[in-house]
Short mmCIF file of C-alpha atoms in Angstrom, two decimals:
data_model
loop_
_atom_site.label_atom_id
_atom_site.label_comp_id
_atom_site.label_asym_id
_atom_site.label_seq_id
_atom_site.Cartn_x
_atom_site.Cartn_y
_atom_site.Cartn_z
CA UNK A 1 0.00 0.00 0.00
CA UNK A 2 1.12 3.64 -0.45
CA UNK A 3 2.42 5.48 2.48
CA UNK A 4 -0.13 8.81 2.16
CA UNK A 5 1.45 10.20 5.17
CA UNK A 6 5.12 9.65 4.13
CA UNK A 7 4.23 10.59 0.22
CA UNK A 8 2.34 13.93 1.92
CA UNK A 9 5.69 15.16 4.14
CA UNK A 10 8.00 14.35 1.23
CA UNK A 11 6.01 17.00 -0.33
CA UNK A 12 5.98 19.72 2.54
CA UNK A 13 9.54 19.01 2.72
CA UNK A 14 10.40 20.11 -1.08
CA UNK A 15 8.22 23.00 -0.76
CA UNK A 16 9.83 24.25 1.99
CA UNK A 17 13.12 23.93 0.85
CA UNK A 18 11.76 25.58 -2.57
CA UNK A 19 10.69 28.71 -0.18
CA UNK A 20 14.03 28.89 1.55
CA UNK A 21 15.88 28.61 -1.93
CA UNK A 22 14.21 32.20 -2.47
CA UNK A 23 15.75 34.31 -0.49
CA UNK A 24 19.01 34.21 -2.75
CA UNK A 25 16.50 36.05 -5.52
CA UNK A 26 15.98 38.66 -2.98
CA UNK A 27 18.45 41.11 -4.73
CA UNK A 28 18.31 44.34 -6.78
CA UNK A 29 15.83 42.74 -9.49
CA UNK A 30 13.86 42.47 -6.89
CA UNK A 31 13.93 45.87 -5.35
CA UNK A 32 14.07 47.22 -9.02
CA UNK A 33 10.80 45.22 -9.54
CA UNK A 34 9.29 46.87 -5.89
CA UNK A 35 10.20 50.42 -7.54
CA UNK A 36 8.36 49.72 -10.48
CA UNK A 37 5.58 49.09 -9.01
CA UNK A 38 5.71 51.82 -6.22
CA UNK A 39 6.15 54.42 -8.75
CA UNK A 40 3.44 52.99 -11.03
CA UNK A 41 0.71 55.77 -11.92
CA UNK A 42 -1.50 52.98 -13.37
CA UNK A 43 -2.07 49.83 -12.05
CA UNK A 44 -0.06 46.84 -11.92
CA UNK A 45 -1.52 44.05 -14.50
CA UNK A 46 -0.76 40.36 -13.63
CA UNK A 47 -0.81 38.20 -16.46
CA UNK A 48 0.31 34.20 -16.85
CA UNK A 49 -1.22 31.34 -17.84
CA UNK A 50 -2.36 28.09 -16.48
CA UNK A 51 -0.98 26.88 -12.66
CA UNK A 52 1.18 30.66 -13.62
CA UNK A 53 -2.32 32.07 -14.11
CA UNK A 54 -4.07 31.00 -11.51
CA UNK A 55 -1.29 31.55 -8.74
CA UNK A 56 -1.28 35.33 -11.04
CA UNK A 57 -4.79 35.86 -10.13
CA UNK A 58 -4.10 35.64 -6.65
CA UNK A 59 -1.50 37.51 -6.48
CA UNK A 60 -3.02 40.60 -7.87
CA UNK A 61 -5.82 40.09 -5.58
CA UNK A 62 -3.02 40.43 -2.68
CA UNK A 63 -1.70 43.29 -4.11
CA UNK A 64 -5.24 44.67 -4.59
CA UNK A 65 -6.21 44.18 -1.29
CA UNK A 66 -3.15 45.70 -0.17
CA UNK A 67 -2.63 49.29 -1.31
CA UNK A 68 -1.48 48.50 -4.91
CA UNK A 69 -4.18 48.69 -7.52
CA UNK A 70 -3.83 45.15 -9.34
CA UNK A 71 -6.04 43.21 -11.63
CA UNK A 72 -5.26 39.54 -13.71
CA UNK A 73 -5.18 39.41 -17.47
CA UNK A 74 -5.18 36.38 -19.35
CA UNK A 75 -2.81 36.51 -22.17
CA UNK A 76 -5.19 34.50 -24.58
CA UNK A 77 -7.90 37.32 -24.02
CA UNK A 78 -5.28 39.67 -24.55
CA UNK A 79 -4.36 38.78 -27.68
CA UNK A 80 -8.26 38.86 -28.63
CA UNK A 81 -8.81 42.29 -27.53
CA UNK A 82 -8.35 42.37 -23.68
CA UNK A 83 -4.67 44.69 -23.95
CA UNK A 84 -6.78 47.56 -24.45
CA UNK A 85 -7.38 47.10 -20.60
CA UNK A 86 -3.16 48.06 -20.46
CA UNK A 87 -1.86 51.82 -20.89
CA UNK A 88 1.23 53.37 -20.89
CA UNK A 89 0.96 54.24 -17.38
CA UNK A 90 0.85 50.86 -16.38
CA UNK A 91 3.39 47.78 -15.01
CA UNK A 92 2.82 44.54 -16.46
CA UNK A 93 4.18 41.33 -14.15
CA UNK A 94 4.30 38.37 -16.21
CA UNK A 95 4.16 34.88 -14.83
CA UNK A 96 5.86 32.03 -16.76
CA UNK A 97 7.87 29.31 -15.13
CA UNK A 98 10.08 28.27 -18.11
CA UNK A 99 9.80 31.74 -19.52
CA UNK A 100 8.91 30.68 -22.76
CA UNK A 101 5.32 30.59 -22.44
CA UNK A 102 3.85 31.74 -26.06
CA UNK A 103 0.57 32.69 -24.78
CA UNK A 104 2.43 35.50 -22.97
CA UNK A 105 5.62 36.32 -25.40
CA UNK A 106 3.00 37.03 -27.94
CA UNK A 107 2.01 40.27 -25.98
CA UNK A 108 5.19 41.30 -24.68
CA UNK A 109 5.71 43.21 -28.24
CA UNK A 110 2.56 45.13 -27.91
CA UNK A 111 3.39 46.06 -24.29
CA UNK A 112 7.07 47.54 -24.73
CA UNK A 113 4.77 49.40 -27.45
CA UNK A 114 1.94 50.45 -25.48
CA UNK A 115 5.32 51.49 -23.45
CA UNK A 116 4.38 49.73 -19.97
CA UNK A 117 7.31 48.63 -17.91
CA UNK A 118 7.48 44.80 -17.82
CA UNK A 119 8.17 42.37 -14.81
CA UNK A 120 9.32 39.09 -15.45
CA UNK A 121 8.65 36.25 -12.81
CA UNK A 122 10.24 33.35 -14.14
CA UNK A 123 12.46 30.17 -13.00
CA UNK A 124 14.84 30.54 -15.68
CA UNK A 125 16.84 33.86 -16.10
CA UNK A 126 18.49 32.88 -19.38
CA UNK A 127 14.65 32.60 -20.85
CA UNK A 128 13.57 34.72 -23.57
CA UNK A 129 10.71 36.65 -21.33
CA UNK A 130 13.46 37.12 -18.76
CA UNK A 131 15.60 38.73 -20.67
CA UNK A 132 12.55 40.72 -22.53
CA UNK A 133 11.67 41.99 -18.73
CA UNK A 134 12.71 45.71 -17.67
CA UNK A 135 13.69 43.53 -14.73
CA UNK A 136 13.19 39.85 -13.74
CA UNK A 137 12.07 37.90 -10.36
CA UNK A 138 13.96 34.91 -9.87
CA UNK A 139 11.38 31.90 -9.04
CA UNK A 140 13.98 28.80 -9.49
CA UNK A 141 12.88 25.86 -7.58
CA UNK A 142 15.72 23.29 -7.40
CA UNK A 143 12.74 20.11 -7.70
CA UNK A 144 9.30 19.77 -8.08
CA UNK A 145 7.16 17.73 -5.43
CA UNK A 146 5.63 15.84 -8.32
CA UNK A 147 7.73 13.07 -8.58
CA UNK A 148 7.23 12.88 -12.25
CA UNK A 149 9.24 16.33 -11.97
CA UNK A 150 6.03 17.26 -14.06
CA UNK A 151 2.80 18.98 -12.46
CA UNK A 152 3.69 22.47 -10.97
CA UNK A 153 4.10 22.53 -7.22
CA UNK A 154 6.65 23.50 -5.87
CA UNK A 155 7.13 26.03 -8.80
CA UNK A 156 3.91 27.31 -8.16
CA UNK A 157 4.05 27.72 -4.50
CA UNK A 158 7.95 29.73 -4.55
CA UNK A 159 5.81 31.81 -7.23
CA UNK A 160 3.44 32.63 -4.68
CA UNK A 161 5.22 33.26 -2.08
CA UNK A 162 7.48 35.68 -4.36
CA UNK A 163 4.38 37.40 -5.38
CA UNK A 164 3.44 37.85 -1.14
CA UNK A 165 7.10 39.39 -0.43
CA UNK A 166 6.35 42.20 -3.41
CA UNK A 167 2.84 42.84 -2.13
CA UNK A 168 4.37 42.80 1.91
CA UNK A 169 7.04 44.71 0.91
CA UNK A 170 4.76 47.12 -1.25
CA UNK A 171 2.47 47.68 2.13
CA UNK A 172 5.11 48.37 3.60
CA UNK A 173 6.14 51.57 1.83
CA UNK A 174 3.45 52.75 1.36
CA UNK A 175 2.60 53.18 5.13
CA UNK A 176 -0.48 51.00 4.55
CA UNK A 177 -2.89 50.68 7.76
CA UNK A 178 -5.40 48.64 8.75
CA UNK A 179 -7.91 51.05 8.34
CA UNK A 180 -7.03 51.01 4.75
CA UNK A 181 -7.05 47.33 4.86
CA UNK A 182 -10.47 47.46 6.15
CA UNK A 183 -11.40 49.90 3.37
CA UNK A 184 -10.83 46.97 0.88
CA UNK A 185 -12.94 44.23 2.67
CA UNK A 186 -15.95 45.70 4.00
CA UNK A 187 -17.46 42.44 4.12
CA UNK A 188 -17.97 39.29 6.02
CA UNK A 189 -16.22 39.28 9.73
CA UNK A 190 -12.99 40.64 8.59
CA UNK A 191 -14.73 43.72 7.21
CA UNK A 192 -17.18 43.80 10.56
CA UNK A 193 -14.07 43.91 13.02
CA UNK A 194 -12.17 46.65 11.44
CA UNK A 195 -15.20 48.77 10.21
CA UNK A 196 -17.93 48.64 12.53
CA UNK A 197 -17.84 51.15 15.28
CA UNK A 198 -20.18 51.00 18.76
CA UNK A 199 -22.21 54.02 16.74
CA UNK A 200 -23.72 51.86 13.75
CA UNK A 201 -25.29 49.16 16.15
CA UNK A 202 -26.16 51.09 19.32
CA UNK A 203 -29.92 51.84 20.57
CA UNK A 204 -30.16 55.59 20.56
CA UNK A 205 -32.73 58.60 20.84
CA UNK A 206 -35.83 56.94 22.32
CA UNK A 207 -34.84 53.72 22.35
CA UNK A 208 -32.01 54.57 24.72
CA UNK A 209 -33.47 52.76 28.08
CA UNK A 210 -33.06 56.11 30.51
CA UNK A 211 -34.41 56.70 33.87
CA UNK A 212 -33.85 59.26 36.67
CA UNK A 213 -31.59 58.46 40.07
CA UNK A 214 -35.02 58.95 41.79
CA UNK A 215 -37.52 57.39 40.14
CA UNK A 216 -39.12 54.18 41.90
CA UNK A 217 -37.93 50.50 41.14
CA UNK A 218 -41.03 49.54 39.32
CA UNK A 219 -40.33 52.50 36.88
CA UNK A 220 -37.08 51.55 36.18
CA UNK A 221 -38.49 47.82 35.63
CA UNK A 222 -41.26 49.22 33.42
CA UNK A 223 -38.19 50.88 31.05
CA UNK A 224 -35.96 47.97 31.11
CA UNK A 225 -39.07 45.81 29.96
CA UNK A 226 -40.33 48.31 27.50
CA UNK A 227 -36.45 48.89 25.41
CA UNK A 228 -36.00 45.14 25.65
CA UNK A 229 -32.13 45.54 26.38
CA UNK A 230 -32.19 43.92 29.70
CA UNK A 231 -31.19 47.02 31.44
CA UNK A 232 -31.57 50.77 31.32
CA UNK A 233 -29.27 53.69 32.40
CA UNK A 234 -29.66 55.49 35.50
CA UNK A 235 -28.88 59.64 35.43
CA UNK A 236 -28.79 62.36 37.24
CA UNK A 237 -30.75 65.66 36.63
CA UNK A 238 -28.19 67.04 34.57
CA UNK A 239 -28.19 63.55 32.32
CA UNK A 240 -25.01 62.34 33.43
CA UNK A 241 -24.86 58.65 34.35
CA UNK A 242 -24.76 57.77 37.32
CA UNK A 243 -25.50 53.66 37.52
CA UNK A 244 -26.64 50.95 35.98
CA UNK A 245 -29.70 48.83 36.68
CA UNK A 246 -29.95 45.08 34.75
CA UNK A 247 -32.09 42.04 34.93
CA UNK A 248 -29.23 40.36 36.95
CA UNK A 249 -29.33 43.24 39.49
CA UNK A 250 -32.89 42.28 39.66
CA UNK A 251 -32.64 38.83 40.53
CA UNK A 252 -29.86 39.77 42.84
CA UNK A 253 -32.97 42.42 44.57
CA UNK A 254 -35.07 39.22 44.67
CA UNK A 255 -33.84 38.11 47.92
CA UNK A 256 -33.78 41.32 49.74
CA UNK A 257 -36.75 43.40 51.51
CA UNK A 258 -37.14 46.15 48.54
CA UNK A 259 -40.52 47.40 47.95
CA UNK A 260 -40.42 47.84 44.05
CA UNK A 261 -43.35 50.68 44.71
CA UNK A 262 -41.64 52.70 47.40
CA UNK A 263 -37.63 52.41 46.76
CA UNK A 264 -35.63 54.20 44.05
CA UNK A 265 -33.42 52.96 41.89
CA UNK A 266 -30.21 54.50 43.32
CA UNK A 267 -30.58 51.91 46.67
CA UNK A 268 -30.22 48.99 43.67
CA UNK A 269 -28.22 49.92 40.96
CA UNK A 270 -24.91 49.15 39.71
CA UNK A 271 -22.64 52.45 40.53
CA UNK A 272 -19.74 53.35 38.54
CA UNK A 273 -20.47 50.81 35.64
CA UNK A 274 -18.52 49.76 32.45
CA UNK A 275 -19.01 52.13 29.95
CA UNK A 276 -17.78 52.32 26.22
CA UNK A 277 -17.49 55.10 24.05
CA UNK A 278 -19.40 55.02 20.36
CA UNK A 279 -16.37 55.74 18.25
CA UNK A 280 -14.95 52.53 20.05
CA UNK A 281 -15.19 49.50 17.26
CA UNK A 282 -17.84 47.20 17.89
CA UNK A 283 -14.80 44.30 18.38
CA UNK A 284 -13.76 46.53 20.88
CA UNK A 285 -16.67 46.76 22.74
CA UNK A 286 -17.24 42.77 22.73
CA UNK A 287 -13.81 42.60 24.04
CA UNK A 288 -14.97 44.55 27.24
CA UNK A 289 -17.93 42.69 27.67
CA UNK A 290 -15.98 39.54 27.58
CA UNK A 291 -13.47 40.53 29.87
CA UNK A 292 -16.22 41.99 32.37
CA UNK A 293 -18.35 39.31 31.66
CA UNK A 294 -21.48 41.53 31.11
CA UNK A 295 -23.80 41.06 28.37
CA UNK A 296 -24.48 44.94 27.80
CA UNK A 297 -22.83 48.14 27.53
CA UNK A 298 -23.66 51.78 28.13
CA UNK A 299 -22.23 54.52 25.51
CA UNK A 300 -21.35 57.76 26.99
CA UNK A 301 -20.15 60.80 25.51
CA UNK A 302 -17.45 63.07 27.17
CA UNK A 303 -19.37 64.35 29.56
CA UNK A 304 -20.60 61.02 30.35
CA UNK A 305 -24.10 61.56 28.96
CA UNK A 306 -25.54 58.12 27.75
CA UNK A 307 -26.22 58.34 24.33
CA UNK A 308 -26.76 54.64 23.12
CA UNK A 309 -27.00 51.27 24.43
CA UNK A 310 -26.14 47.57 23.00
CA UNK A 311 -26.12 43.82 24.29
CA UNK A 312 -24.55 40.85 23.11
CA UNK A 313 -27.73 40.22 20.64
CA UNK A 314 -26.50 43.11 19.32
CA UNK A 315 -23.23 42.16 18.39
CA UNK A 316 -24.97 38.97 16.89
CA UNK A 317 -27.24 40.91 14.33
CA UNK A 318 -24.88 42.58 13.10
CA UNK A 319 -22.61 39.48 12.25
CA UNK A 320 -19.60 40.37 14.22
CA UNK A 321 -20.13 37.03 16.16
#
């Protein structure tokens, strides 16, 4: 029987000496090729074809995502119409692992035309593209982890890891943020975390659960029950807050002599609770209910004026858990 497991390490273990064999090709090329790129007014096109094309699409979806305005072109659309999408302005990175893919040497011509500065990626710096290239990126792997020597993988994986160290290095100088990050992927939970601030999902205006230091227990029940929060804010005359009262304080109350009708809310309440502000992120604010272990939060402004409210459900509707 075949040894999967063995057969599966063998093939980490070329791959990761194909990785490590890269750092040699970190040299001026490559710094040449990060200039390029930095200095581009256009965008950078990405254009291979095949495993090349596929590991090309990625890449410009990395660089994309990451400050440098990327997109893929495949070379057989491109001879069929699809260079138009390439100006002068632009840099052109082309993918080919022998470097003498025809599919891509057939638009090199019209690109030194167009007069866009070309990249070539390749594993052989005597090939014709490499040598065609304004500068080229050294992706040499010593072996495949086919052991035909046949089906890219190790090839394909240096080539993508080559492509991350351009797009890294790219972020890099351009002082890229995470807010900018979060700029490109407003969606799903990645999107959520860095975008969403304690403002977008908190219960404001009249559905801010609000009652006065001296208004009775059953008042302060009737407001929790009525914003459906499982709490409600306790203030002063001024509106500054000055507790907190929650369904768990009133199971705590349960035990103790407290006539709901007669008592106020200041003999019951939570003083000096955990507050959040609502340009906080909403991730931030679930980290300080998590820490606290509290299932709602009160949002004051700097003068600590309530101005919203939000629970865990919260959080949950909007899809940052």
């Amino acid at each position: 029987m075949n040894d999967f497991k063995q057969l599966a390490l063998d093939v980490i273990h070329i791959e990761q000496q194909a990785i490590a064999e890269l750092a040699q090709y970190i040299d001026e090329n490559f710094e040449y090729a990060c200039q390029l790129m930095f200095n581009c007014k256009g965008r950078v096109i990405i254009a291979g074809m095949g495993k090349s094309g596929h590991i090309g699409g990625k890449i410009a979806a990395t660089l994309a995502s990451t400050g440098t305005p990327s997109f893929f072109v495949h070379p057989g659309e491109a001879s069929h119409g699809d260079l138009g999408m390439i100006t002068g302005d632009d840099v052109v990175l082309t993918i080919s692992h022998s470097g003498e893919t025809s599919e891509v040497l057939a638009i090199v011509p019209v690109i030194k035309r167009i007069g866009a500065k070309l990249i070539a990626m390749t594993g052989n710096p005597a090939s014709t593209l490499a040598k065609l290239g304004d500068t080229h990126v050294c992706v040499a792997v010593s072996q495949e982890a086919c052991p035909l020597g046949l089906a890219p993988t190790s090839s394909t994986t240096a080539t993508l890891v080559m492509g991350d160290a351009l797009a890294v290095a790219l972020l890099n100088a351009r002082g890229f943020t995470a807010d900018d990050f979060a700029l490109s992927h407003p969606g799903g939970s990645l999107g959520k975390r860095l975008l969403l601030r304690l403002s977008d999902i908190m219960h404001s205006g009249e559905r801010l659960p609000t009652v006065n230091v001296n208004a009775k227990i059953k008042d302060a029940l009737v407001e929790v029950s009525l914003k459906g929060l499982g709490m409600t804010a306790v203030v002063d005359e001024s509106g500054q807050l000055q507790g907190l009262f929650t369904d768990g304080d009133l199971r705590r109350i349960l035990d103790e002599r407290i006539d709901i009708h007669l008592d106020t809310i200041a003999s019951v309440m939570t003083k000096k609770p955990t507050v959040a502000h609502q340009d906080m992120l909403a991730a931030e604010g679930l980290k300080i209910m998590e820490d606290k272990k509290i299932n709602g939060l009160i949002i004051v402004n700097d003068n600590n004026i309530p101005i919203g409210a939000m629970n865990m459900h919260d959080l949950l509707k909007s899809g940052l858990i």
